[in-house]
Structures are given as C-alpha cells and as structure tokens.
PDB file of C-alpha atoms in Angstrom:
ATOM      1  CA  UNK K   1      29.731  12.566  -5.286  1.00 40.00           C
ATOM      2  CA  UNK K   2      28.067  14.126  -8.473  1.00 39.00           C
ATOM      3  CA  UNK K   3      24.692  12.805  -7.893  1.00 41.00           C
ATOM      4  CA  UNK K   4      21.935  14.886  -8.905  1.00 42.00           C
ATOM      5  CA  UNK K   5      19.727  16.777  -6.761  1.00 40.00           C
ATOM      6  CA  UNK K   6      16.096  15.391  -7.187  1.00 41.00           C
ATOM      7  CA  UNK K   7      13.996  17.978  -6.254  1.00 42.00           C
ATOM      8  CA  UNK K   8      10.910  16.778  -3.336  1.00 40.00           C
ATOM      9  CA  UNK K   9       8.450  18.014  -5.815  1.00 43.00           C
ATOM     10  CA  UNK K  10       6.824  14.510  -6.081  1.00 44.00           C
ATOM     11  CA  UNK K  11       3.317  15.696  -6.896  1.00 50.00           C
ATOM     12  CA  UNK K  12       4.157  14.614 -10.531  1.00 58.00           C
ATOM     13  CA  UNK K  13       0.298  13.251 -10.640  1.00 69.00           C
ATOM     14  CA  UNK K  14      -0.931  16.007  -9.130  1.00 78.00           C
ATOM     15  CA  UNK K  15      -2.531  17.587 -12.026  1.00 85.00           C
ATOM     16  CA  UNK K  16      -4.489  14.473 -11.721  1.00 90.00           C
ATOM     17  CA  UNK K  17      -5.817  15.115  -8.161  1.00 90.00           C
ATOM     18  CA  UNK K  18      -9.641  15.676  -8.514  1.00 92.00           C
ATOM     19  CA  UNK K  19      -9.757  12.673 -11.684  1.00 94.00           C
ATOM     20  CA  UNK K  20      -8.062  10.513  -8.862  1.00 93.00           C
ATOM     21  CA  UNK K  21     -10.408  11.479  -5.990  1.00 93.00           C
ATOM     22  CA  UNK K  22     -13.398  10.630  -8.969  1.00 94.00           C
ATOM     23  CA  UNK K  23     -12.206   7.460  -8.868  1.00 95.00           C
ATOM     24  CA  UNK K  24     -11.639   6.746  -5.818  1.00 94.00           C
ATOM     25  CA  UNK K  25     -14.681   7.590  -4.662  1.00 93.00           C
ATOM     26  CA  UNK K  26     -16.628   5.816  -7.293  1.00 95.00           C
ATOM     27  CA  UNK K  27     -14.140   2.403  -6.555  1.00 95.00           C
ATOM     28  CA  UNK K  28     -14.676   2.579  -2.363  1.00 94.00           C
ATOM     29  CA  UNK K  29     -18.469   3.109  -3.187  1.00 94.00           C
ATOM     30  CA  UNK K  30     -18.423  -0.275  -5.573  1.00 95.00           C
ATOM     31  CA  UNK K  31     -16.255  -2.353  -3.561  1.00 95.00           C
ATOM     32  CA  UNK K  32     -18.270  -2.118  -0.365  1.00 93.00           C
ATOM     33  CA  UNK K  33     -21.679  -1.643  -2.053  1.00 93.00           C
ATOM     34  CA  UNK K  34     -21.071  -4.330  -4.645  1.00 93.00           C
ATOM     35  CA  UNK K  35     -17.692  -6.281  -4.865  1.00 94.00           C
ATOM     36  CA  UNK K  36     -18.166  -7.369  -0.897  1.00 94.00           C
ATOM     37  CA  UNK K  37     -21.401  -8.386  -1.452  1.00 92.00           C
ATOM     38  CA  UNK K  38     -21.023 -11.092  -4.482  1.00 90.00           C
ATOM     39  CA  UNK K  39     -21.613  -8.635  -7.247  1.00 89.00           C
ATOM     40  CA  UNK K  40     -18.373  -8.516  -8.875  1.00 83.00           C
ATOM     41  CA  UNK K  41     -19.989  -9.407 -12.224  1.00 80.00           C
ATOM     42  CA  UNK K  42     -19.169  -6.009 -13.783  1.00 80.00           C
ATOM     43  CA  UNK K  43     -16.944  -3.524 -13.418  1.00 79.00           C
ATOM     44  CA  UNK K  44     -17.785  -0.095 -12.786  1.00 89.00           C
ATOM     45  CA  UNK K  45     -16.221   3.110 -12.364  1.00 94.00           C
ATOM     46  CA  UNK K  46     -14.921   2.660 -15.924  1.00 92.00           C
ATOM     47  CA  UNK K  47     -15.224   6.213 -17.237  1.00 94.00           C
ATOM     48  CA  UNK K  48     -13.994   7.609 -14.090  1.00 95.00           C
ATOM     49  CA  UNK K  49     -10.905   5.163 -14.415  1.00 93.00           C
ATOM     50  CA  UNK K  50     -10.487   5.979 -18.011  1.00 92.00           C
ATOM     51  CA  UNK K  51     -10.167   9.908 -17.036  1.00 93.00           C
ATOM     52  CA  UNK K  52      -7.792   9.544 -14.792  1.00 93.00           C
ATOM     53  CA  UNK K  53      -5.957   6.988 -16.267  1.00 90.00           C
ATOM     54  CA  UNK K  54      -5.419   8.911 -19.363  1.00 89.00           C
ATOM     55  CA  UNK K  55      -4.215  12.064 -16.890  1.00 90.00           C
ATOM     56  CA  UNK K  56      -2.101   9.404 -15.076  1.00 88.00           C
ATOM     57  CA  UNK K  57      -0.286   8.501 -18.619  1.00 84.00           C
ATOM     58  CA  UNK K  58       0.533  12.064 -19.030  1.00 83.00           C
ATOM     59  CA  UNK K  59       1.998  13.104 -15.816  1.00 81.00           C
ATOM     60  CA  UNK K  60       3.389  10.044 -14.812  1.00 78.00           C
ATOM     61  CA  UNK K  61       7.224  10.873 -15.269  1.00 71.00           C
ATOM     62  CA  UNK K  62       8.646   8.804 -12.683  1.00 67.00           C
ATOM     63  CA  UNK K  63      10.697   6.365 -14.784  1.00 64.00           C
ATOM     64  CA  UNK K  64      10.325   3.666 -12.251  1.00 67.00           C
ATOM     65  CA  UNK K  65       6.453   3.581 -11.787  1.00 73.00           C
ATOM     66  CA  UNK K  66       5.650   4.315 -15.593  1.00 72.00           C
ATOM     67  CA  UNK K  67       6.773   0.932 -16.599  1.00 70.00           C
ATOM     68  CA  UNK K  68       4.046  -0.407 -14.332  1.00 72.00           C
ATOM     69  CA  UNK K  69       1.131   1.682 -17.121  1.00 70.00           C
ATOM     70  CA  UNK K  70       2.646  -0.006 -19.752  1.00 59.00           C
ATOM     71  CA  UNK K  71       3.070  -3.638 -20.303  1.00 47.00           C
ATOM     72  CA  UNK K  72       0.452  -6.183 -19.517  1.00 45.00           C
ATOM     73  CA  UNK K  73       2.446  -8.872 -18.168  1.00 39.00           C
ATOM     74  CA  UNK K  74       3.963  -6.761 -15.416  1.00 42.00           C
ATOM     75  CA  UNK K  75       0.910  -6.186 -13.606  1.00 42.00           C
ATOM     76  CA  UNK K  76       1.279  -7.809 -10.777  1.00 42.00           C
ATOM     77  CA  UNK K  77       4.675  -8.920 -10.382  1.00 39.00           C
ATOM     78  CA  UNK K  78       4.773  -9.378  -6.634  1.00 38.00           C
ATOM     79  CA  UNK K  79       1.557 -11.565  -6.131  1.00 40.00           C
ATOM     80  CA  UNK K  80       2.572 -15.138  -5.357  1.00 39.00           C
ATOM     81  CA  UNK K  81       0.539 -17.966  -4.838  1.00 39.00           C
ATOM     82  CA  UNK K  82      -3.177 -18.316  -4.273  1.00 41.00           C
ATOM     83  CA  UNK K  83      -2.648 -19.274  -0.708  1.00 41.00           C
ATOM     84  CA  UNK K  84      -1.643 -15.593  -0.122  1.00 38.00           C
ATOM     85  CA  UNK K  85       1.297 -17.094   1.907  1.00 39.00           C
ATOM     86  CA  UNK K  86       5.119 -16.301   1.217  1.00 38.00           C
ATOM     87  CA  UNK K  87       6.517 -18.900  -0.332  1.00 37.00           C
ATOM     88  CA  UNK K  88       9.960 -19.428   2.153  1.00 37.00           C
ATOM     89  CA  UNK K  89       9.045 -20.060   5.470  1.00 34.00           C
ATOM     90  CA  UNK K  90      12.090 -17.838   7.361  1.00 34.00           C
ATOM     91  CA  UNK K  91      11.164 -16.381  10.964  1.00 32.00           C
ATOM     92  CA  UNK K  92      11.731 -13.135  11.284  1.00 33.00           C
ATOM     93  CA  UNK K  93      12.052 -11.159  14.382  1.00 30.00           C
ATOM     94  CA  UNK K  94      14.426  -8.285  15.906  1.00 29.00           C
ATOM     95  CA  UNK K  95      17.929  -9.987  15.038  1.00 28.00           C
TER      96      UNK K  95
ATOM     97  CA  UNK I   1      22.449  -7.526   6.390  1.00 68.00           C
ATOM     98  CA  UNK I   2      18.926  -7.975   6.274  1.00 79.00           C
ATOM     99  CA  UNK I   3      16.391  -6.251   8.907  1.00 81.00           C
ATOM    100  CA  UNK I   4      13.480  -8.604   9.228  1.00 87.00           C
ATOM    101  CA  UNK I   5      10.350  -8.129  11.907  1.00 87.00           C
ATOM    102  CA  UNK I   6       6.445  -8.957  11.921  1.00 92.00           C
ATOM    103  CA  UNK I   7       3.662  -7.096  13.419  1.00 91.00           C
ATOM    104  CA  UNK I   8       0.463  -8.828  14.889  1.00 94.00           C
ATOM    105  CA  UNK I   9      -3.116  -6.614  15.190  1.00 95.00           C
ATOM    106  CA  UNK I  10      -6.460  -7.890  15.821  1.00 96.00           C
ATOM    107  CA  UNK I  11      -9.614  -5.360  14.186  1.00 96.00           C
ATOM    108  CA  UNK I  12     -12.640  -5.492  16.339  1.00 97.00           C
ATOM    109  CA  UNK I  13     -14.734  -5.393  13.254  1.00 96.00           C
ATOM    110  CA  UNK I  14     -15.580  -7.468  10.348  1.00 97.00           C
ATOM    111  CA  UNK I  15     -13.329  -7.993   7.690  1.00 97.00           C
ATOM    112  CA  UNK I  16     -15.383  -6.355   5.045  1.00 96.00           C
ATOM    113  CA  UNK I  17     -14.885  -3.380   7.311  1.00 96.00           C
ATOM    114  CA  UNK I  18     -11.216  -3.560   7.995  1.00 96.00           C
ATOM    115  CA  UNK I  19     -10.933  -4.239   3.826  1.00 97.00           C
ATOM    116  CA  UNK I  20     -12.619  -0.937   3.215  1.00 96.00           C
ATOM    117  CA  UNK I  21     -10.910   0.858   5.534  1.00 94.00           C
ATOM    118  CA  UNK I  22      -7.608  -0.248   3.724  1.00 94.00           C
ATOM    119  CA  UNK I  23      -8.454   1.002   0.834  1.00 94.00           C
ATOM    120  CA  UNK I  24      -9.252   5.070   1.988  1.00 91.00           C
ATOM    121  CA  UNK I  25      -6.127   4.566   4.746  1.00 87.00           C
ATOM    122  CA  UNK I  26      -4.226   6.645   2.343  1.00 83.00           C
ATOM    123  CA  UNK I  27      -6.592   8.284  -0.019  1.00 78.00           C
ATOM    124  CA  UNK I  28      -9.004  10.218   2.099  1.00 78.00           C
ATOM    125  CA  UNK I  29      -7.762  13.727   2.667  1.00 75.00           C
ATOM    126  CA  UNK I  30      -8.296  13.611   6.793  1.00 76.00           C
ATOM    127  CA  UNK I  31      -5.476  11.148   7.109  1.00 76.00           C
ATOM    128  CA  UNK I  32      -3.088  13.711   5.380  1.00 75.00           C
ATOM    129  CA  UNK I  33      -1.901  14.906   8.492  1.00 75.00           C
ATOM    130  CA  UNK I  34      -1.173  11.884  10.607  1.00 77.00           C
ATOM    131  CA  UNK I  35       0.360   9.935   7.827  1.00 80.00           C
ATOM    132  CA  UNK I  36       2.229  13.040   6.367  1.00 78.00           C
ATOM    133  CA  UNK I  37       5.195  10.778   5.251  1.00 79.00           C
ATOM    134  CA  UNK I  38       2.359   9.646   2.739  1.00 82.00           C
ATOM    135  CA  UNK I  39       2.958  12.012  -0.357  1.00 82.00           C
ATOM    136  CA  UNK I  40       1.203  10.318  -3.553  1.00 84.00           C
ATOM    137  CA  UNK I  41      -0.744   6.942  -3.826  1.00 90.00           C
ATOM    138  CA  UNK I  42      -1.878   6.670  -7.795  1.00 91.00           C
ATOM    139  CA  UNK I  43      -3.489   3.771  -9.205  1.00 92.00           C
ATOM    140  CA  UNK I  44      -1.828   2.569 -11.699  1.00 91.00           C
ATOM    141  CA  UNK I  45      -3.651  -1.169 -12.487  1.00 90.00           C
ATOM    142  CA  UNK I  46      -6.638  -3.132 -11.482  1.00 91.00           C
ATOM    143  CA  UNK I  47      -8.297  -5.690 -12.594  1.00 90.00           C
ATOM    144  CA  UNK I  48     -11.160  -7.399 -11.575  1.00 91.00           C
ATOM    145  CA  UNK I  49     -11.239 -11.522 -12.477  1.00 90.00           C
ATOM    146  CA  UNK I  50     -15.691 -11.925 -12.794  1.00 87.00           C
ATOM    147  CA  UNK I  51     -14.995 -16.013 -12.848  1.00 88.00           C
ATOM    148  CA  UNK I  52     -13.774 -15.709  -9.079  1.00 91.00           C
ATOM    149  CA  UNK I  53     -13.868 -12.975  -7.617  1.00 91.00           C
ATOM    150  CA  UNK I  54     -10.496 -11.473  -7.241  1.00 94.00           C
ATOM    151  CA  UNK I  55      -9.241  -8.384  -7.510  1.00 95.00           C
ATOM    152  CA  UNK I  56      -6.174  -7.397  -8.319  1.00 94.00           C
ATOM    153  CA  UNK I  57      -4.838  -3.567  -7.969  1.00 94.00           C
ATOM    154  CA  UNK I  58      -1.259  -2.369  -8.289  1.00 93.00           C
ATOM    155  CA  UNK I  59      -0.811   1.490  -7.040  1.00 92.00           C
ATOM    156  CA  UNK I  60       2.030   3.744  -6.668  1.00 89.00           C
ATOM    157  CA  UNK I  61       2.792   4.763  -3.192  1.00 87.00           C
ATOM    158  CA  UNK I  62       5.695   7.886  -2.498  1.00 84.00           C
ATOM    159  CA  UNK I  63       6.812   8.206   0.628  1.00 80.00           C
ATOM    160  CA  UNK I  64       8.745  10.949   2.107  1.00 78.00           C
ATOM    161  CA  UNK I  65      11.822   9.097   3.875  1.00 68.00           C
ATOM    162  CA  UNK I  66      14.287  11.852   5.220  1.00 65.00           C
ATOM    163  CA  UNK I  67      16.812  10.315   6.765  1.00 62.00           C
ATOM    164  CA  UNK I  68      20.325  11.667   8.497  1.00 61.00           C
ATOM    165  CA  UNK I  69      21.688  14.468   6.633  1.00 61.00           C
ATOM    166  CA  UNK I  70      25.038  12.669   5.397  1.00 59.00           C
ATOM    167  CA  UNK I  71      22.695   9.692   3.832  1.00 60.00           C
ATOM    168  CA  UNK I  72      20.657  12.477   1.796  1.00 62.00           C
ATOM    169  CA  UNK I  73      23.904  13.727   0.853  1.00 61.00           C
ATOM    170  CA  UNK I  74      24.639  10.319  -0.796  1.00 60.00           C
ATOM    171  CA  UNK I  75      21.352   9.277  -2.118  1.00 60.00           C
ATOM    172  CA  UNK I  76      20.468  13.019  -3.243  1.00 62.00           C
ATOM    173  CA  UNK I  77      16.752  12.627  -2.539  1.00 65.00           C
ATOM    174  CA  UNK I  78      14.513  12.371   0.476  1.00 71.00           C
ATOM    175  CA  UNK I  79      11.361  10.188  -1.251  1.00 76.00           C
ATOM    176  CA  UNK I  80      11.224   7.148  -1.928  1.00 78.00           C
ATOM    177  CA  UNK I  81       8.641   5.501  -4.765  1.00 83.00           C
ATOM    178  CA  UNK I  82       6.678   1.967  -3.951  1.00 86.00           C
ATOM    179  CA  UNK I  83       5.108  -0.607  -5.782  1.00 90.00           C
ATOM    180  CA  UNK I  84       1.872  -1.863  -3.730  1.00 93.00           C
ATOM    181  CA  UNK I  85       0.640  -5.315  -5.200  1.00 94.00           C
ATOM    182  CA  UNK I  86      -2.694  -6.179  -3.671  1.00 96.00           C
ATOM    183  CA  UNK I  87      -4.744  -9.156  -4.418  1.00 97.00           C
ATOM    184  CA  UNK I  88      -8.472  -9.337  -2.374  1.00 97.00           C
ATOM    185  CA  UNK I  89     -10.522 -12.539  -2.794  1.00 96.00           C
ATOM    186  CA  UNK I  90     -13.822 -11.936  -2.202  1.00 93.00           C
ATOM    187  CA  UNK I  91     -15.188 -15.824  -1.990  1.00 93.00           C
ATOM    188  CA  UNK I  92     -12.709 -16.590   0.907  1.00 94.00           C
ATOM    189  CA  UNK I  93     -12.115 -13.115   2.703  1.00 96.00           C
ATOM    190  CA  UNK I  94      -8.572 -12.421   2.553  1.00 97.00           C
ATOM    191  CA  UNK I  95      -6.775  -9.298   0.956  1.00 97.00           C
ATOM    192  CA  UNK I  96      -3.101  -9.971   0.754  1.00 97.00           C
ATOM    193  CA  UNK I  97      -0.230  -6.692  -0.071  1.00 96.00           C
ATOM    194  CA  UNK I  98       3.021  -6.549  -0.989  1.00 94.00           C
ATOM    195  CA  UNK I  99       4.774  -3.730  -1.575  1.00 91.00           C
ATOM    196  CA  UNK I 100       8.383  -2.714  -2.484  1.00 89.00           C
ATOM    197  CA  UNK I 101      10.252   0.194  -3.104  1.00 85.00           C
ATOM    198  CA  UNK I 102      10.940   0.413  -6.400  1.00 83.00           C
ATOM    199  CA  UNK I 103      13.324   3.637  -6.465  1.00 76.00           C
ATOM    200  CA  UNK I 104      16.714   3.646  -4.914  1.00 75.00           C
ATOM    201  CA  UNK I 105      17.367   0.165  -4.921  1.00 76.00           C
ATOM    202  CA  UNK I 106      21.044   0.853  -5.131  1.00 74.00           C
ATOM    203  CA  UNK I 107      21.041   1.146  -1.403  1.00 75.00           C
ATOM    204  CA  UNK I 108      18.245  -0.312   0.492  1.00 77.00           C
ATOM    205  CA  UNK I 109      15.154  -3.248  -0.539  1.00 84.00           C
ATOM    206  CA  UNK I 110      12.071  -2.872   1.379  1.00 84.00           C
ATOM    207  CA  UNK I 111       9.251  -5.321   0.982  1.00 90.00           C
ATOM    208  CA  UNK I 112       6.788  -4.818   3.033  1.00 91.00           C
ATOM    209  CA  UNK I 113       3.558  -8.104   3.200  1.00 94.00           C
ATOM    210  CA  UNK I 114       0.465  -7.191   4.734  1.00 95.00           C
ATOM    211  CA  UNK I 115      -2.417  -9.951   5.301  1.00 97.00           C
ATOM    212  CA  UNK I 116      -6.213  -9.418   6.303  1.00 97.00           C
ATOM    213  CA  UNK I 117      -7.942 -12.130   7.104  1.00 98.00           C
ATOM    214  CA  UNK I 118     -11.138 -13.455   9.418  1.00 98.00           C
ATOM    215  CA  UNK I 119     -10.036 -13.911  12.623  1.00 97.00           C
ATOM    216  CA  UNK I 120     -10.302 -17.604  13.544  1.00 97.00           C
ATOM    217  CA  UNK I 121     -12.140 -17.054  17.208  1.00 97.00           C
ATOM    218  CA  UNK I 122     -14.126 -14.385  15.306  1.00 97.00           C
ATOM    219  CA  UNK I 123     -14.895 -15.007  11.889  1.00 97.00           C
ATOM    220  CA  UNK I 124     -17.751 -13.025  11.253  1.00 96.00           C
ATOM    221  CA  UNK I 125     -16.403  -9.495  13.869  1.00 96.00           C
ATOM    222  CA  UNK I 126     -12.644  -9.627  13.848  1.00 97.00           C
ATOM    223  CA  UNK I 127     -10.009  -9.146  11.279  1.00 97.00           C
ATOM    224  CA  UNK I 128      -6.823 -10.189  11.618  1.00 97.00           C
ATOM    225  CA  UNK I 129      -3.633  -8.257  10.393  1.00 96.00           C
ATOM    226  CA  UNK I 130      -0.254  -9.574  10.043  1.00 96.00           C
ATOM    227  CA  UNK I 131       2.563  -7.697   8.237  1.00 93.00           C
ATOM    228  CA  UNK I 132       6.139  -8.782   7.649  1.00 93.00           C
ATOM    229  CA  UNK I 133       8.730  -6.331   6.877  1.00 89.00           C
ATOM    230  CA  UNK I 134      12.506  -6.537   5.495  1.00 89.00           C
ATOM    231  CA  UNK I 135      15.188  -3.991   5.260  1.00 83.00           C
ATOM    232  CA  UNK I 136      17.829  -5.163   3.450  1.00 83.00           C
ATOM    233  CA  UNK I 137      20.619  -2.050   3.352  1.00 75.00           C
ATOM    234  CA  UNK I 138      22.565  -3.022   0.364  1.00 74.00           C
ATOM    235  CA  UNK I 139      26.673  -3.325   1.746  1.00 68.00           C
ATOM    236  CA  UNK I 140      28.525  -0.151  -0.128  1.00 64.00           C
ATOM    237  CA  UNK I 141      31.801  -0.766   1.321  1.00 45.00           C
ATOM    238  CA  UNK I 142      32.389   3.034   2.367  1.00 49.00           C
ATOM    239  CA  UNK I 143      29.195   2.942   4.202  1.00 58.00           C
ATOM    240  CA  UNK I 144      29.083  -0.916   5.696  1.00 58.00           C
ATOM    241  CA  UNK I 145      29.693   0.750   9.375  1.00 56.00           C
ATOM    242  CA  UNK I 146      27.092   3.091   9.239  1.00 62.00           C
ATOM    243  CA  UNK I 147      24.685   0.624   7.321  1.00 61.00           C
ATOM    244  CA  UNK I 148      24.009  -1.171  10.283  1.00 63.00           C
ATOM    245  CA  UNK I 149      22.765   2.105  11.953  1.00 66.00           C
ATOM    246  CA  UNK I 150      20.902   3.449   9.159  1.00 65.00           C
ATOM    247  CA  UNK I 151      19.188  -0.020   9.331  1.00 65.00           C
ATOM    248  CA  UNK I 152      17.758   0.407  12.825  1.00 68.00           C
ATOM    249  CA  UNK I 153      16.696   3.501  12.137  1.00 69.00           C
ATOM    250  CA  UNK I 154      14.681   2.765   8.904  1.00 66.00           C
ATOM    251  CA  UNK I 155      13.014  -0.013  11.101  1.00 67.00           C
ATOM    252  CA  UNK I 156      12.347   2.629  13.968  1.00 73.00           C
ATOM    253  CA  UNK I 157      10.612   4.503  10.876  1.00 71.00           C
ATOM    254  CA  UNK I 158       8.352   1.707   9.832  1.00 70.00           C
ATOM    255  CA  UNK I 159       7.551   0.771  13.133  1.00 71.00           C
ATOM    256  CA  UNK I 160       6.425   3.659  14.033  1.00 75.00           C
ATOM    257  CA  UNK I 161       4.377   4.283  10.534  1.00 78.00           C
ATOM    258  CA  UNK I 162       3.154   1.428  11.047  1.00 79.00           C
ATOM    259  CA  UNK I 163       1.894   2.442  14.893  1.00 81.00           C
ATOM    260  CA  UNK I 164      -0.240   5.553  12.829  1.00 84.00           C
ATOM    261  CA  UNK I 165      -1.492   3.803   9.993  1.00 85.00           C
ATOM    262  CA  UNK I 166      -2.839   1.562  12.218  1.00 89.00           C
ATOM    263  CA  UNK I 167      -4.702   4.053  14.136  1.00 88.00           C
ATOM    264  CA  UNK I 168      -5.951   5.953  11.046  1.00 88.00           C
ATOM    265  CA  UNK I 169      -7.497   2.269  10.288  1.00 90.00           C
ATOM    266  CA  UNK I 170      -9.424   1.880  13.465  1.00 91.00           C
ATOM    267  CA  UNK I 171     -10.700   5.606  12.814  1.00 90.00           C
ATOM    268  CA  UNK I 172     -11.892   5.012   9.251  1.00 91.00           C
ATOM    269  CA  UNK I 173     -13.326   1.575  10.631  1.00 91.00           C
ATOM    270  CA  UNK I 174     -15.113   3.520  13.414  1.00 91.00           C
ATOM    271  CA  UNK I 175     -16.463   5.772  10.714  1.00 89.00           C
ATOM    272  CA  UNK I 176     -17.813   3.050   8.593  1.00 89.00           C
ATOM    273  CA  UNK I 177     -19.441   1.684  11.448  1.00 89.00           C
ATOM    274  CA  UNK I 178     -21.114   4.585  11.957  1.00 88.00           C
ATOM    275  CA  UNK I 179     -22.209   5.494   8.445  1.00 83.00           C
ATOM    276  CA  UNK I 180     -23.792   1.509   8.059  1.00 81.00           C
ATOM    277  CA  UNK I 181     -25.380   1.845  11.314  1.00 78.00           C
ATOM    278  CA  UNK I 182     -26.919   5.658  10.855  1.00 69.00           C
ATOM    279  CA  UNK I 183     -27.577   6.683   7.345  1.00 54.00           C
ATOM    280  CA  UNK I 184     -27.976   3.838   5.166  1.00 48.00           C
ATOM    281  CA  UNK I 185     -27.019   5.365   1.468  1.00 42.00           C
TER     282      UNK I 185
END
C-alpha cells in the first residue's frame, strides 16, 4: 500500500528537553503560587518561555502541530463557549 | 460509526489541588513509567487574559498508539499527535480540555473533553472530573468489518489510560498535599 514508514522517533522536541522542564517548572510554581491565588496580573516565566519557545520553533517538524506556533488566530481552536459546556447536548454511553 | 462514553471521578481535594496536579500529570518525569504511552507533551501557546483571569494554553501531546499489526501495516505509524486546548478560569474554578488528534485523521477522530470543577456537596475539598470521549473510525470500505473491532479496542485503550492517569493524579495530589502541609516554600 506504498505508505511510508514513519519512523517512532517522535522526540522531535527533544533537543528542547531541559528549556521545557525550565518552563515548566517556573509555570507550575506561578500558577499555584500566584495565578490560583488572584495574582494573575503579570505574567511570568517569560524568559524561560521565550528559550524554549525559540528551541520549540526549531525542532518542531511535525507538520501538523507547527501550524499551531504560527498563526495567531488558531490558538485555540477547540475552546467553545464560556460556559465550558459542549455545545450539542447528545448522551453518550457504551452503544 | 461513532464510539461515544463518559467517565465520572470525584478528587478528595480542593480544586486548586486537582488543577495543579493536571498540569505535572504528564510533565513530571516519575509518571514516565505508568503513563509510558505518553511520549512528548510541548507547549506550544498560552496566554494569560489579566482583565479576567483566564488562561488559555494549547500543548502538543504524542501518544504512542500501537495497535494490531495489520492496522500499522495500513496506517504505517504507531503514534499518534494531539492538540490539547485548555481554558482555566480562575474567578469561577473550572479548567475545561479538549483535545483531538490532529495526525491521522484519515482513519480515526478522537476528541477527548475533560472538565474540573468544585464539587457541588464539597465546594471548597472536592473536585469533580468529568470527561467525554468519541471515537469516530472513519468507514474505508476495505476495512468497514474490522472498523467496528478496531473501535472497541481503541476505547479499551482509553479506558484504561484513562484508569492510570487517574491514579498518577491522586499521587501528584497526595504529593501536593504533603509539600503545602510540611515545607511551606
């Protein structure tokens, strides 16, 4: 079926594994020291981010998941409403 | 053919807690091992809204999926690369996450919706977690018999993800609850 073999090398972004465990650490530090608590004035973490973004940009081959770097407008393309509901109202269950 | 189910937990601890926990579930190193099928998680976006609150983070998440040898054979890969759209609202407690495979879409749509919230007889201690999940196989023709099997089995696989990453989230909850208790840093 001529489909080509995709090798399970998936650490593209691994170069990019101690910039991404920076961050990380730095965000999970903010968000329970600061964002949970009402701070969420300012951001922080922004050179950390800005390292690892800039690795991200580099390594990130994956066709698919690049676009998501790129454009602005496609940030979030899956959030819905502000009710945090799903907008049809279908019951699922094991059918 | 779609595959459609929804899982109920409740957290015995606050939902600042549970929140946290969410967010190392797949990035601290100890949960390697029991969430192996966890490969990559990147952060690709965030964005934090100061006016009110919100939060909004998109991350890559690639999973290793191997399935039946014949359906490697046709899809010619074994992993599988996610969107996760997350949006946390700090003012009213809730974190809300969809994600969606975003690679092989030819032949199957995940989208996976994840909700923490307060629990309602427990506002301040318990979290609630709901998460709906759909499998849609897409019908190839030539594989329309075996779709239906491939479809079970993909929910057996998310079920039973599911089942760990749950129990990696009590741990890391556990842990917090520790670490605030103990050492104050």
């Amino acid at each position: 079926m001529g489909i080509k073999k995709e090798k399970r090398s998936s650490s593209s972004t691994s170069p990019c594994a101690k910039l991404r465990a920076a961050y990380h650490d730095c965000f999970n530090r903010w968000y329970s020291e600061k964002f949970l608590k009402g701070q969420w004035d300012k951001e922080e973490c922004v050179s950390e981010w800005q390292k690892y973004r800039a690795c991200l940009s580099q390594h990130l081959e994956d066709k698919h998941l690049s676009r998501f770097l790129v454009a602005e407008s496609i940030f979030f393309p899956c959030v819905q409403d502000d009710s945090g509901r799903p907008t049809d109202d279908t019951t699922p269950g094991f059918s | 053919m779609v595959r459609a189910y929804t899982q109920e937990h409740v957290y015995r601890h606050p939902w600042e807690r549970v929140t946290s926990a969410s967010w190392r579930k797949f990035t601290d190193p100890e949960n390697k091992r029991t969430l192996s099928h966890i490969l990559e998680v990147d952060t690709l976006n965030r964005k934090l809204d100061p006016l009110t609150g919100k939060l909004y983070t998109t991350r890559a998440i690639t999973i290793h999926a191997p399935g039946p040898w014949f359906i490697r054979k046709i899809i010619g890969q074994d992993i599988c690369h996610c969107v996760e759209s997350s949006v946390v609202d700090s003012r009213s407690r809730s974190m809300q996450l969809t994600t969606r495979n975003v690679s092989l879409q030819k032949f199957i749509e995940v989208e996976e919706k994840s909700w923490y919230e307060p629990h309602p007889d427990n506002p301040e201690g318990w979290t609630a977690f709901r998460q709906e999940t759909s499998i849609r196989i897409k019908p190839l023709s030539a594989l329309a018999s075996m779709a239906e099997k491939v479809e079970q089995r993909c929910a057996e696989k998310f079920l039973q993800n599911s089942v760990k990453g749950r129990e990696v989230m009590e741990r890391i909850c556990k842990y917090l609850e520790a670490e605030s208790s103990g050492i104050s840093i």
